[in-house]
Short mmCIF file of C-alpha atoms in Angstrom, two decimals:
data_model
loop_
_atom_site.label_atom_id
_atom_site.label_comp_id
_atom_site.label_asym_id
_atom_site.label_seq_id
_atom_site.Cartn_x
_atom_site.Cartn_y
_atom_site.Cartn_z
CA UNK A 24 2.66 -63.91 -53.68
CA UNK A 25 5.63 -65.15 -54.96
CA UNK A 26 7.79 -64.96 -51.26
CA UNK A 27 4.67 -66.91 -49.94
CA UNK A 28 4.88 -69.53 -52.88
CA UNK A 29 8.63 -69.71 -52.08
CA UNK A 30 8.15 -70.36 -47.99
CA UNK A 31 5.48 -73.15 -49.31
CA UNK A 32 7.93 -74.56 -51.54
CA UNK A 33 11.01 -74.62 -49.44
CA UNK A 34 8.88 -75.81 -45.38
CA UNK A 35 7.22 -78.80 -44.47
CA UNK A 36 4.77 -77.29 -42.66
CA UNK A 37 3.07 -80.70 -41.71
CA UNK A 38 6.74 -81.82 -40.49
CA UNK A 39 6.37 -78.48 -38.09
CA UNK A 40 3.27 -78.61 -36.93
CA UNK A 41 3.30 -81.85 -35.88
CA UNK A 42 6.39 -81.33 -33.89
CA UNK A 43 4.77 -78.28 -32.33
CA UNK A 44 2.36 -80.93 -31.12
CA UNK A 45 5.23 -83.59 -29.45
CA UNK A 46 6.63 -80.60 -27.97
CA UNK A 47 9.57 -80.24 -30.00
CA UNK A 48 11.17 -83.17 -30.08
CA UNK A 49 10.20 -86.26 -32.30
CA UNK A 50 12.11 -89.50 -33.54
CA UNK A 51 10.99 -91.74 -37.02
CA UNK A 52 11.58 -94.79 -38.36
CA UNK A 53 11.72 -94.43 -42.69
CA UNK A 54 11.50 -97.31 -45.44
CA UNK A 55 11.64 -96.24 -48.39
CA UNK A 56 8.96 -98.87 -49.42
CA UNK A 57 6.49 -96.94 -47.53
CA UNK A 58 3.92 -94.94 -49.73
CA UNK A 59 4.68 -91.75 -46.84
CA UNK A 60 7.92 -92.16 -46.91
CA UNK A 61 9.76 -89.02 -47.94
CA UNK A 62 8.94 -85.89 -50.13
CA UNK A 63 11.12 -85.95 -52.75
CA UNK A 64 10.00 -81.68 -53.47
CA UNK A 65 13.11 -79.31 -52.23
CA UNK A 66 12.95 -78.77 -48.41
CA UNK A 67 13.41 -76.11 -46.32
CA UNK A 68 12.37 -76.87 -41.79
CA UNK A 69 13.28 -74.54 -38.71
CA UNK A 70 14.23 -77.72 -36.36
CA UNK A 71 17.74 -79.41 -36.23
CA UNK A 72 17.46 -82.95 -36.92
CA UNK A 73 19.84 -85.95 -37.23
CA UNK A 74 19.81 -88.60 -39.69
CA UNK A 75 21.32 -92.25 -39.40
CA UNK A 76 21.85 -94.31 -42.22
CA UNK A 77 20.61 -98.31 -41.99
CA UNK A 78 20.18 -99.72 -45.22
CA UNK A 79 21.43 -98.64 -48.34
CA UNK A 80 22.05 -95.49 -49.81
CA UNK A 81 20.18 -92.20 -49.79
CA UNK A 82 21.34 -89.23 -52.48
CA UNK A 83 20.47 -85.42 -51.25
CA UNK A 84 21.24 -81.89 -52.64
CA UNK A 85 22.33 -80.16 -49.29
CA UNK A 86 21.59 -76.44 -50.20
CA UNK A 87 21.53 -77.85 -53.99
CA UNK A 88 24.83 -79.70 -53.91
CA UNK A 89 24.84 -83.78 -54.25
CA UNK A 90 26.04 -85.39 -51.80
CA UNK A 91 25.61 -89.30 -50.78
CA UNK A 92 24.54 -91.05 -47.35
CA UNK A 93 25.77 -94.65 -47.01
CA UNK A 94 24.92 -97.17 -44.72
CA UNK A 95 26.33 -96.00 -40.79
CA UNK A 96 26.45 -92.19 -42.13
CA UNK A 97 24.76 -90.08 -39.78
CA UNK A 98 24.16 -86.59 -40.91
CA UNK A 99 23.44 -83.77 -38.72
CA UNK A 100 20.69 -80.56 -40.48
CA UNK A 101 20.59 -77.45 -38.69
CA UNK A 102 17.05 -74.97 -38.89
CA UNK A 103 16.87 -72.50 -42.92
CA UNK A 104 19.59 -75.11 -45.08
CA UNK A 105 17.46 -76.92 -48.19
CA UNK A 106 16.95 -80.40 -48.53
CA UNK A 107 15.81 -82.18 -51.80
CA UNK A 108 15.72 -86.38 -51.82
CA UNK A 109 17.08 -87.12 -55.59
CA UNK A 110 16.24 -91.62 -55.15
CA UNK A 111 14.01 -93.32 -52.58
CA UNK A 112 14.66 -96.48 -53.31
CA UNK A 113 16.37 -98.64 -51.15
CA UNK A 114 17.08 -96.66 -48.13
CA UNK A 115 16.33 -97.30 -44.48
CA UNK A 116 17.12 -94.51 -41.87
CA UNK A 117 16.17 -93.07 -38.43
CA UNK A 118 15.26 -89.71 -37.73
CA UNK A 119 15.46 -87.68 -34.29
CA UNK A 120 13.94 -83.82 -34.83
CA UNK A 121 14.13 -81.21 -32.60
CA UNK A 122 13.80 -77.00 -32.35
CA UNK A 123 15.31 -74.75 -30.44
CA UNK A 124 12.16 -74.26 -28.38
CA UNK A 125 12.71 -78.16 -27.44
CA UNK A 126 16.75 -77.15 -26.38
CA UNK A 127 15.68 -74.10 -24.93
CA UNK A 128 13.15 -74.95 -22.01
CA UNK A 129 15.21 -78.07 -20.81
CA UNK A 130 17.86 -75.66 -20.89
CA UNK A 131 20.20 -77.05 -23.48
CA UNK A 132 22.02 -74.64 -25.57
CA UNK A 133 23.54 -75.28 -28.94
CA UNK A 134 26.76 -73.47 -29.05
CA UNK A 135 26.88 -71.22 -31.58
CA UNK A 136 30.30 -70.49 -32.27
CA UNK A 137 31.19 -73.81 -31.41
CA UNK A 138 29.11 -75.38 -34.32
CA UNK A 139 30.13 -73.09 -36.73
CA UNK A 140 33.97 -74.19 -35.82
CA UNK A 141 33.64 -77.33 -35.95
CA UNK A 142 30.92 -77.69 -39.40
CA UNK A 143 32.24 -74.56 -40.96
CA UNK A 144 34.41 -76.79 -43.30
CA UNK A 145 32.38 -79.76 -43.30
CA UNK A 146 29.34 -78.47 -45.42
CA UNK A 147 27.27 -81.49 -45.67
CA UNK A 148 27.24 -82.13 -41.38
CA UNK A 149 27.89 -85.67 -42.32
CA UNK A 150 30.97 -88.36 -40.68
CA UNK A 151 31.08 -91.61 -40.74
CA UNK A 152 30.71 -94.45 -38.57
CA UNK A 153 32.56 -97.76 -37.60
CA UNK A 154 30.61 -100.93 -37.04
CA UNK A 155 30.71 -100.31 -33.28
CA UNK A 156 29.96 -96.58 -33.50
CA UNK A 157 27.10 -97.83 -35.26
CA UNK A 158 26.12 -100.02 -33.69
CA UNK A 159 26.37 -97.43 -30.01
CA UNK A 160 24.83 -95.19 -31.96
CA UNK A 161 21.86 -97.31 -33.60
CA UNK A 162 20.74 -97.64 -30.16
CA UNK A 163 20.55 -94.60 -28.82
CA UNK A 164 18.52 -93.60 -31.24
CA UNK A 165 16.30 -96.85 -31.22
CA UNK A 166 15.29 -95.96 -27.10
CA UNK A 167 14.06 -92.64 -27.51
CA UNK A 168 12.15 -93.68 -30.28
CA UNK A 169 10.59 -96.20 -28.24
CA UNK A 170 10.34 -94.00 -25.75
CA UNK A 171 8.82 -91.14 -26.77
CA UNK A 172 5.95 -93.77 -27.70
CA UNK A 173 5.23 -94.60 -24.40
CA UNK A 174 1.85 -93.09 -24.23
CA UNK A 175 2.63 -89.86 -22.63
CA UNK A 176 0.43 -89.51 -18.91
CA UNK A 177 2.85 -92.41 -17.96
CA UNK A 178 4.90 -90.81 -14.78
CA UNK A 179 8.34 -88.65 -15.05
CA UNK A 180 8.31 -89.73 -19.29
CA UNK A 181 9.00 -86.19 -20.02
CA UNK A 182 12.24 -86.40 -17.61
CA UNK A 183 12.97 -89.95 -19.51
CA UNK A 184 12.45 -88.97 -22.75
CA UNK A 185 14.19 -85.62 -22.20
CA UNK A 186 17.99 -88.19 -20.66
CA UNK A 187 17.66 -90.57 -23.82
CA UNK A 188 17.98 -87.13 -25.78
CA UNK A 189 20.52 -85.92 -23.73
CA UNK A 190 22.62 -89.30 -23.95
CA UNK A 191 22.50 -89.81 -28.04
CA UNK A 192 23.52 -86.28 -27.96
CA UNK A 193 26.64 -86.39 -26.24
CA UNK A 194 27.61 -89.23 -27.79
CA UNK A 195 27.34 -88.19 -30.75
CA UNK A 196 29.33 -84.46 -29.96
CA UNK A 197 31.90 -87.43 -28.35
CA UNK A 198 32.36 -89.36 -31.26
CA UNK A 199 32.50 -85.89 -33.59
CA UNK A 200 35.49 -84.48 -31.80
CA UNK A 201 36.89 -87.93 -31.53
CA UNK A 202 37.52 -87.85 -34.86
CA UNK A 203 37.86 -84.34 -36.29
CA UNK A 204 40.39 -83.72 -32.96
CA UNK A 205 39.87 -80.20 -32.41
CA UNK A 206 41.28 -77.57 -30.97
CA UNK A 207 39.81 -77.20 -27.51
CA UNK A 208 37.17 -74.98 -27.89
CA UNK A 209 37.50 -72.01 -24.81
CA UNK A 210 33.80 -70.76 -23.02
CA UNK A 211 34.36 -67.98 -21.67
CA UNK A 212 33.02 -64.00 -23.15
CA UNK A 213 34.41 -64.17 -26.48
CA UNK A 214 32.44 -67.44 -26.53
CA UNK A 215 28.85 -65.60 -25.68
CA UNK A 216 29.90 -62.32 -27.80
CA UNK A 217 30.28 -64.34 -31.03
CA UNK A 218 26.64 -66.43 -30.39
CA UNK A 219 25.33 -62.81 -29.87
CA UNK A 220 26.91 -61.72 -32.80
CA UNK A 221 25.29 -64.77 -35.28
CA UNK A 222 22.14 -64.66 -33.82
CA UNK A 223 21.71 -61.28 -34.51
CA UNK A 224 23.22 -61.78 -38.43
CA UNK A 225 20.47 -64.39 -39.08
CA UNK A 226 17.76 -62.31 -37.83
CA UNK A 227 19.12 -59.13 -39.56
CA UNK A 228 21.75 -60.15 -42.75
CA UNK A 229 18.82 -59.51 -45.56
CA UNK A 230 18.95 -55.61 -44.30
CA UNK A 231 21.99 -54.78 -42.63
CA UNK A 232 25.02 -55.94 -43.95
CA UNK A 233 28.14 -53.76 -41.91
CA UNK A 234 30.23 -55.15 -39.60
CA UNK A 235 29.68 -51.60 -37.68
CA UNK A 236 25.73 -52.19 -37.41
CA UNK A 237 26.54 -55.21 -35.56
CA UNK A 238 29.16 -53.81 -33.57
CA UNK A 239 26.55 -50.75 -32.42
CA UNK A 240 23.58 -52.86 -31.21
CA UNK A 241 26.89 -55.56 -29.14
CA UNK A 242 27.85 -51.55 -27.95
CA UNK A 243 31.19 -52.59 -29.45
CA UNK A 244 33.80 -51.59 -31.95
CA UNK A 245 33.63 -53.09 -35.54
CA UNK A 246 37.79 -53.72 -35.26
CA UNK A 247 37.18 -55.98 -31.54
CA UNK A 248 34.20 -57.88 -33.04
CA UNK A 249 35.96 -58.59 -35.55
CA UNK A 250 38.97 -60.28 -33.86
CA UNK A 251 36.89 -62.11 -31.25
CA UNK A 252 34.55 -63.47 -34.19
CA UNK A 253 38.07 -63.75 -35.89
CA UNK A 254 39.39 -66.58 -32.94
CA UNK A 255 35.74 -68.54 -32.36
CA UNK A 256 35.06 -68.56 -35.84
CA UNK A 257 37.81 -68.54 -38.07
CA UNK A 258 35.93 -65.92 -40.07
CA UNK A 259 35.93 -62.60 -39.75
CA UNK A 260 32.69 -60.89 -38.58
CA UNK A 261 32.27 -59.52 -41.86
CA UNK A 262 32.79 -62.84 -43.75
CA UNK A 263 30.35 -64.66 -41.59
CA UNK A 264 27.49 -62.01 -42.71
CA UNK A 265 28.78 -62.61 -46.54
CA UNK A 266 28.41 -66.11 -46.49
CA UNK A 267 24.60 -65.87 -45.26
CA UNK A 268 24.28 -63.75 -47.37
CA UNK A 269 25.12 -65.90 -50.49
CA UNK A 270 23.76 -68.90 -49.03
CA UNK A 271 20.22 -67.07 -49.22
CA UNK A 272 21.42 -65.54 -52.95
CA UNK A 273 21.74 -68.31 -53.97
CA UNK A 274 18.60 -70.09 -52.34
CA UNK A 275 15.98 -67.42 -53.99
CA UNK A 276 18.21 -67.91 -57.30
CA UNK A 277 17.56 -71.44 -57.28
CA UNK A 278 13.66 -71.26 -56.77
CA UNK A 279 12.39 -70.50 -60.19
CA UNK A 280 10.24 -68.16 -58.08
CA UNK A 281 11.76 -64.42 -58.96
CA UNK A 282 14.37 -63.20 -61.08
CA UNK A 283 17.46 -61.88 -59.87
CA UNK A 284 15.77 -58.48 -60.13
CA UNK A 285 13.70 -59.51 -56.78
CA UNK A 286 16.10 -61.99 -55.75
CA UNK A 287 18.23 -57.78 -55.40
CA UNK A 288 15.53 -56.49 -53.90
CA UNK A 289 14.54 -59.57 -51.04
CA UNK A 290 18.26 -59.18 -49.89
CA UNK A 291 17.98 -54.74 -49.88
CA UNK A 292 20.78 -54.70 -52.28
CA UNK A 293 19.75 -51.11 -53.64
CA UNK A 294 19.73 -52.38 -57.60
CA UNK A 295 20.83 -55.94 -59.27
CA UNK A 296 23.68 -54.75 -60.84
CA UNK A 297 25.12 -54.04 -57.16
CA UNK A 298 23.88 -57.36 -56.52
CA UNK A 299 24.89 -58.75 -59.57
CA UNK A 300 29.32 -57.54 -58.36
CA UNK A 301 28.97 -58.55 -54.82
CA UNK A 302 27.36 -61.89 -55.97
CA UNK A 303 30.85 -62.50 -58.06
CA UNK A 304 33.18 -61.33 -55.71
CA UNK A 305 31.99 -63.36 -53.15
CA UNK A 306 31.17 -66.67 -55.47
CA UNK A 307 33.49 -66.25 -59.02
CA UNK A 308 30.41 -66.00 -61.06
CA UNK A 309 27.56 -63.97 -61.92
CA UNK A 310 23.80 -64.39 -60.68
CA UNK A 311 22.94 -65.03 -64.14
CA UNK A 312 25.58 -67.90 -64.76
CA UNK A 313 25.11 -69.55 -61.06
CA UNK A 314 20.79 -69.80 -61.58
CA UNK A 315 21.44 -71.24 -65.30
CA UNK A 316 23.34 -74.17 -63.57
CA UNK A 317 21.58 -74.79 -60.93
CA UNK A 318 17.61 -74.44 -60.96
CA UNK A 319 15.19 -76.72 -59.27
CA UNK A 320 12.26 -77.84 -61.36
CA UNK A 321 9.06 -76.69 -58.71
#
């Protein structure tokens, strides 16, 4: 019952259903004056999204940390993070939503290792655009929005929409790379191995927190796995696992749905004492201290 409540609190069921009905790709234009503008409740969705602020500013929390988005800011939302819009006044934005199934069926693969490295030091996944860049991206998004509203029986419309989406996606990657001036990223067997590791961890981190488990799944030694993951993400395999566990722990502690013992049980720790020691080692504070300072009423 508690898990059902947590899932209900941090999800947008209607959003996911609508996305599925639209083949995994949607575009929306939002104005804070609209009666159905956006929920003020915390939400967690399983899809990706791009949000471009076209007017005003938006105050929001991402994984319970406060952030401000201003006009010409663009935000990349990754699956499973928790979002809460704190201020619904005088803001307009355009959003593009797409899920993993759309990417997969269209032959697009987000490189997990590259995305992890690109955004690990930028927890908001946000960057600001110049006026020229904003105009460029804004019209990309408007064009995609317009094409998504063309009748579905229009000849070749799926290919037209897909090409418009690709243009937007690659334009954004070009801008992001230009702004961060990243070290060239090698696409090789190490990248592939790291992607497989990240996928395994995201599916199993609650029950398996040992590097040796993932190394055995991938049929390599723990040392080799950590060396490869470190080269690709700048984090060891153990550090990546710990990050995912702590992120989920913070989510559960902040939800008001579970107490500390129940969070420890949900994350498969043997007892709350062991969980508390683990949490303090990773964050510098106890679960109780974190829960007291980060509660969200639901």
